[in-house]
Amino acid sequence: MTRAKLRDLAAVTAASFEREFQKLKPILEAESRIQAQISALNAQVAQTASDAAQTPGYQIAGADVLWHGWESRTRRDLNTELARVRSRKLAMMEDLRRAFGRKQAVESLQRDQETALRIARARKLINQ
């Protein structure tokens, strides 16, 4: 393969890898956002637990039951959404891995070709 063709192929594989990575970026951001929401919910649960112990009438009024119901639904919804996002992420990661492998293979071919060219030039100089 000529150097120009290999250089063009390297540009195409690099662009393909970058495109796959850019497609994955919103998924990674969504995963991060959901994990932050789960962390905030955990902090809110801890805060509410300490506040409930200090608030008279909290359990008598049934606020604890309502709170735990809301917390349970919210946690379930967040975990469901997180599972959906991670499922999409796994599917997209396969495409990214494939693009990365192709990019690495072409870069390796370029390095091998450059090494072979340097060796050929050195031999030519020695034989002169």
PDB file of C-alpha atoms in Angstrom:
ATOM      1  CA  MET A   1       0.000   0.000   0.000  1.00  0.00           C
ATOM      2  CA  THR A   2       1.368   3.408  -0.879  1.00  0.00           C
ATOM      3  CA  ARG A   3       2.185   5.948   1.796  1.00  0.00           C
ATOM      4  CA  ALA A   4      -0.484   8.336   0.503  1.00  0.00           C
ATOM      5  CA  LYS A   5      -3.188   5.669   0.591  1.00  0.00           C
ATOM      6  CA  LEU A   6      -2.138   4.603   4.061  1.00  0.00           C
ATOM      7  CA  ARG A   7      -2.163   8.230   5.228  1.00  0.00           C
ATOM      8  CA  ASP A   8      -5.673   8.653   3.787  1.00  0.00           C
ATOM      9  CA  LEU A   9      -6.798   5.430   5.446  1.00  0.00           C
ATOM     10  CA  ALA A  10      -5.372   6.674   8.757  1.00  0.00           C
ATOM     11  CA  ALA A  11      -7.344   9.904   8.421  1.00  0.00           C
ATOM     12  CA  VAL A  12     -10.542   7.977   7.688  1.00  0.00           C
ATOM     13  CA  THR A  13     -10.098   5.591  10.620  1.00  0.00           C
ATOM     14  CA  ALA A  14      -9.262   8.472  12.972  1.00  0.00           C
ATOM     15  CA  ALA A  15     -12.399  10.305  11.835  1.00  0.00           C
ATOM     16  CA  SER A  16     -14.461   7.149  12.290  1.00  0.00           C
ATOM     17  CA  PHE A  17     -13.129   6.717  15.825  1.00  0.00           C
ATOM     18  CA  GLU A  18     -13.835  10.365  16.650  1.00  0.00           C
ATOM     19  CA  ARG A  19     -17.386  10.069  15.267  1.00  0.00           C
ATOM     20  CA  GLU A  20     -18.071   6.983  17.413  1.00  0.00           C
ATOM     21  CA  PHE A  21     -16.647   8.733  20.469  1.00  0.00           C
ATOM     22  CA  GLN A  22     -18.804  11.814  19.853  1.00  0.00           C
ATOM     23  CA  LYS A  23     -21.887   9.591  19.559  1.00  0.00           C
ATOM     24  CA  LEU A  24     -21.036   8.066  22.941  1.00  0.00           C
ATOM     25  CA  LYS A  25     -20.463  11.399  24.697  1.00  0.00           C
ATOM     26  CA  PRO A  26     -24.161  12.239  25.366  1.00  0.00           C
ATOM     27  CA  ILE A  27     -24.672   8.752  26.787  1.00  0.00           C
ATOM     28  CA  LEU A  28     -21.741   9.206  29.176  1.00  0.00           C
ATOM     29  CA  GLU A  29     -23.102  12.598  30.216  1.00  0.00           C
ATOM     30  CA  ALA A  30     -26.569  11.123  30.827  1.00  0.00           C
ATOM     31  CA  GLU A  31     -25.057   8.324  32.907  1.00  0.00           C
ATOM     32  CA  SER A  32     -23.112  10.848  34.964  1.00  0.00           C
ATOM     33  CA  ARG A  33     -26.209  13.023  35.459  1.00  0.00           C
ATOM     34  CA  ILE A  34     -28.290  10.066  36.676  1.00  0.00           C
ATOM     35  CA  GLN A  35     -25.547   8.927  39.042  1.00  0.00           C
ATOM     36  CA  ALA A  36     -25.398  12.460  40.454  1.00  0.00           C
ATOM     37  CA  GLN A  37     -29.175  12.390  40.970  1.00  0.00           C
ATOM     38  CA  ILE A  38     -28.891   9.059  42.796  1.00  0.00           C
ATOM     39  CA  SER A  39     -26.128  10.480  44.993  1.00  0.00           C
ATOM     40  CA  ALA A  40     -28.268  13.532  45.745  1.00  0.00           C
ATOM     41  CA  LEU A  41     -31.177  11.255  46.631  1.00  0.00           C
ATOM     42  CA  ASN A  42     -28.928   9.252  48.971  1.00  0.00           C
ATOM     43  CA  ALA A  43     -27.824  12.467  50.672  1.00  0.00           C
ATOM     44  CA  GLN A  44     -31.440  13.587  50.942  1.00  0.00           C
ATOM     45  CA  VAL A  45     -32.412  10.243  52.511  1.00  0.00           C
ATOM     46  CA  ALA A  46     -29.616  10.558  55.071  1.00  0.00           C
ATOM     47  CA  GLN A  47     -30.620  14.134  55.881  1.00  0.00           C
ATOM     48  CA  THR A  48     -34.289  13.201  56.204  1.00  0.00           C
ATOM     49  CA  ALA A  49     -33.459  10.300  58.505  1.00  0.00           C
ATOM     50  CA  SER A  50     -31.621  12.595  60.891  1.00  0.00           C
ATOM     51  CA  ASP A  51     -34.332  15.279  60.643  1.00  0.00           C
ATOM     52  CA  ALA A  52     -37.128  12.753  61.228  1.00  0.00           C
ATOM     53  CA  ALA A  53     -35.586  11.639  64.490  1.00  0.00           C
ATOM     54  CA  GLN A  54     -35.628  15.230  65.726  1.00  0.00           C
ATOM     55  CA  THR A  55     -39.081  16.194  64.420  1.00  0.00           C
ATOM     56  CA  PRO A  56     -41.984  15.293  66.714  1.00  0.00           C
ATOM     57  CA  GLY A  57     -45.113  14.114  64.953  1.00  0.00           C
ATOM     58  CA  TYR A  58     -43.313  13.115  61.756  1.00  0.00           C
ATOM     59  CA  GLN A  59     -44.355   9.483  62.061  1.00  0.00           C
ATOM     60  CA  ILE A  60     -47.726  10.230  63.627  1.00  0.00           C
ATOM     61  CA  ALA A  61     -48.787  12.379  60.664  1.00  0.00           C
ATOM     62  CA  GLY A  62     -47.728   9.631  58.233  1.00  0.00           C
ATOM     63  CA  ALA A  63     -45.159  11.839  56.567  1.00  0.00           C
ATOM     64  CA  ASP A  64     -42.567   9.091  56.910  1.00  0.00           C
ATOM     65  CA  VAL A  65     -44.706   6.670  54.878  1.00  0.00           C
ATOM     66  CA  LEU A  66     -45.283   9.261  52.163  1.00  0.00           C
ATOM     67  CA  TRP A  67     -41.607  10.174  52.120  1.00  0.00           C
ATOM     68  CA  HIS A  68     -40.442   6.561  51.848  1.00  0.00           C
ATOM     69  CA  GLY A  69     -42.964   5.925  49.068  1.00  0.00           C
ATOM     70  CA  TRP A  70     -41.699   8.919  47.107  1.00  0.00           C
ATOM     71  CA  GLU A  71     -38.081   7.979  47.741  1.00  0.00           C
ATOM     72  CA  SER A  72     -38.703   4.390  46.624  1.00  0.00           C
ATOM     73  CA  ARG A  73     -40.456   5.453  43.393  1.00  0.00           C
ATOM     74  CA  THR A  74     -37.788   8.029  42.619  1.00  0.00           C
ATOM     75  CA  ARG A  75     -34.966   5.544  43.233  1.00  0.00           C
ATOM     76  CA  ARG A  76     -36.690   2.909  41.087  1.00  0.00           C
ATOM     77  CA  ASP A  77     -37.194   5.405  38.247  1.00  0.00           C
ATOM     78  CA  LEU A  78     -33.584   6.581  38.414  1.00  0.00           C
ATOM     79  CA  ASN A  79     -32.233   3.034  38.480  1.00  0.00           C
ATOM     80  CA  THR A  80     -34.444   2.061  35.537  1.00  0.00           C
ATOM     81  CA  GLU A  81     -33.233   5.048  33.554  1.00  0.00           C
ATOM     82  CA  LEU A  82     -29.630   4.278  34.516  1.00  0.00           C
ATOM     83  CA  ALA A  83     -30.039   0.681  33.327  1.00  0.00           C
ATOM     84  CA  ARG A  84     -31.435   1.901  29.990  1.00  0.00           C
ATOM     85  CA  VAL A  85     -28.563   4.342  29.531  1.00  0.00           C
ATOM     86  CA  ARG A  86     -25.959   1.718  30.418  1.00  0.00           C
ATOM     87  CA  SER A  87     -27.520  -0.719  27.972  1.00  0.00           C
ATOM     88  CA  ARG A  88     -27.205   1.850  25.182  1.00  0.00           C
ATOM     89  CA  LYS A  89     -23.678   2.627  26.349  1.00  0.00           C
ATOM     90  CA  LEU A  90     -22.644  -1.028  26.084  1.00  0.00           C
ATOM     91  CA  ALA A  91     -23.996  -1.264  22.550  1.00  0.00           C
ATOM     92  CA  MET A  92     -22.178   1.902  21.530  1.00  0.00           C
ATOM     93  CA  MET A  93     -18.949   0.844  23.245  1.00  0.00           C
ATOM     94  CA  GLU A  94     -18.716  -2.115  20.871  1.00  0.00           C
ATOM     95  CA  ASP A  95     -18.768   0.248  17.884  1.00  0.00           C
ATOM     96  CA  LEU A  96     -16.186   2.453  19.598  1.00  0.00           C
ATOM     97  CA  ARG A  97     -13.924  -0.548  20.313  1.00  0.00           C
ATOM     98  CA  ARG A  98     -14.136  -1.638  16.687  1.00  0.00           C
ATOM     99  CA  ALA A  99     -13.282   1.868  15.436  1.00  0.00           C
ATOM    100  CA  PHE A 100     -10.414   2.081  17.927  1.00  0.00           C
ATOM    101  CA  GLY A 101      -9.053  -1.293  16.793  1.00  0.00           C
ATOM    102  CA  ARG A 102      -9.114  -0.216  13.164  1.00  0.00           C
ATOM    103  CA  LYS A 103      -7.410   3.058  14.035  1.00  0.00           C
ATOM    104  CA  GLN A 104      -4.699   1.229  15.981  1.00  0.00           C
ATOM    105  CA  ALA A 105      -4.177  -1.280  13.159  1.00  0.00           C
ATOM    106  CA  VAL A 106      -3.708   1.454  10.563  1.00  0.00           C
ATOM    107  CA  GLU A 107      -1.340   3.364  12.854  1.00  0.00           C
ATOM    108  CA  SER A 108       0.663   0.171  13.321  1.00  0.00           C
ATOM    109  CA  LEU A 109       0.803  -0.326   9.545  1.00  0.00           C
ATOM    110  CA  GLN A 110       2.027   3.254   9.159  1.00  0.00           C
ATOM    111  CA  ARG A 111       4.766   2.725  11.749  1.00  0.00           C
ATOM    112  CA  ASP A 112       5.816  -0.531  10.102  1.00  0.00           C
ATOM    113  CA  GLN A 113       5.891   1.121   6.683  1.00  0.00           C
ATOM    114  CA  GLU A 114       7.971   4.042   7.976  1.00  0.00           C
ATOM    115  CA  THR A 115      10.392   1.634   9.659  1.00  0.00           C
ATOM    116  CA  ALA A 116      10.724  -0.420   6.479  1.00  0.00           C
ATOM    117  CA  LEU A 117      11.303   2.755   4.466  1.00  0.00           C
ATOM    118  CA  ARG A 118      14.031   3.937   6.867  1.00  0.00           C
ATOM    119  CA  ILE A 119      15.730   0.542   6.717  1.00  0.00           C
ATOM    120  CA  ALA A 120      15.585   0.529   2.916  1.00  0.00           C
ATOM    121  CA  ARG A 121      17.089   4.039   2.777  1.00  0.00           C
ATOM    122  CA  ALA A 122      19.837   3.064   5.213  1.00  0.00           C
ATOM    123  CA  ARG A 123      20.702  -0.047   3.172  1.00  0.00           C
ATOM    124  CA  LYS A 124      20.753   2.022   0.010  1.00  0.00           C
ATOM    125  CA  LEU A 125      23.212   4.464   1.608  1.00  0.00           C
ATOM    126  CA  ILE A 126      25.411   1.615   2.837  1.00  0.00           C
ATOM    127  CA  ASN A 127      25.486  -0.058  -0.587  1.00  0.00           C
ATOM    128  CA  GLN A 128      26.526   3.116  -2.417  1.00  0.00           C
TER     129      GLN A 128
END
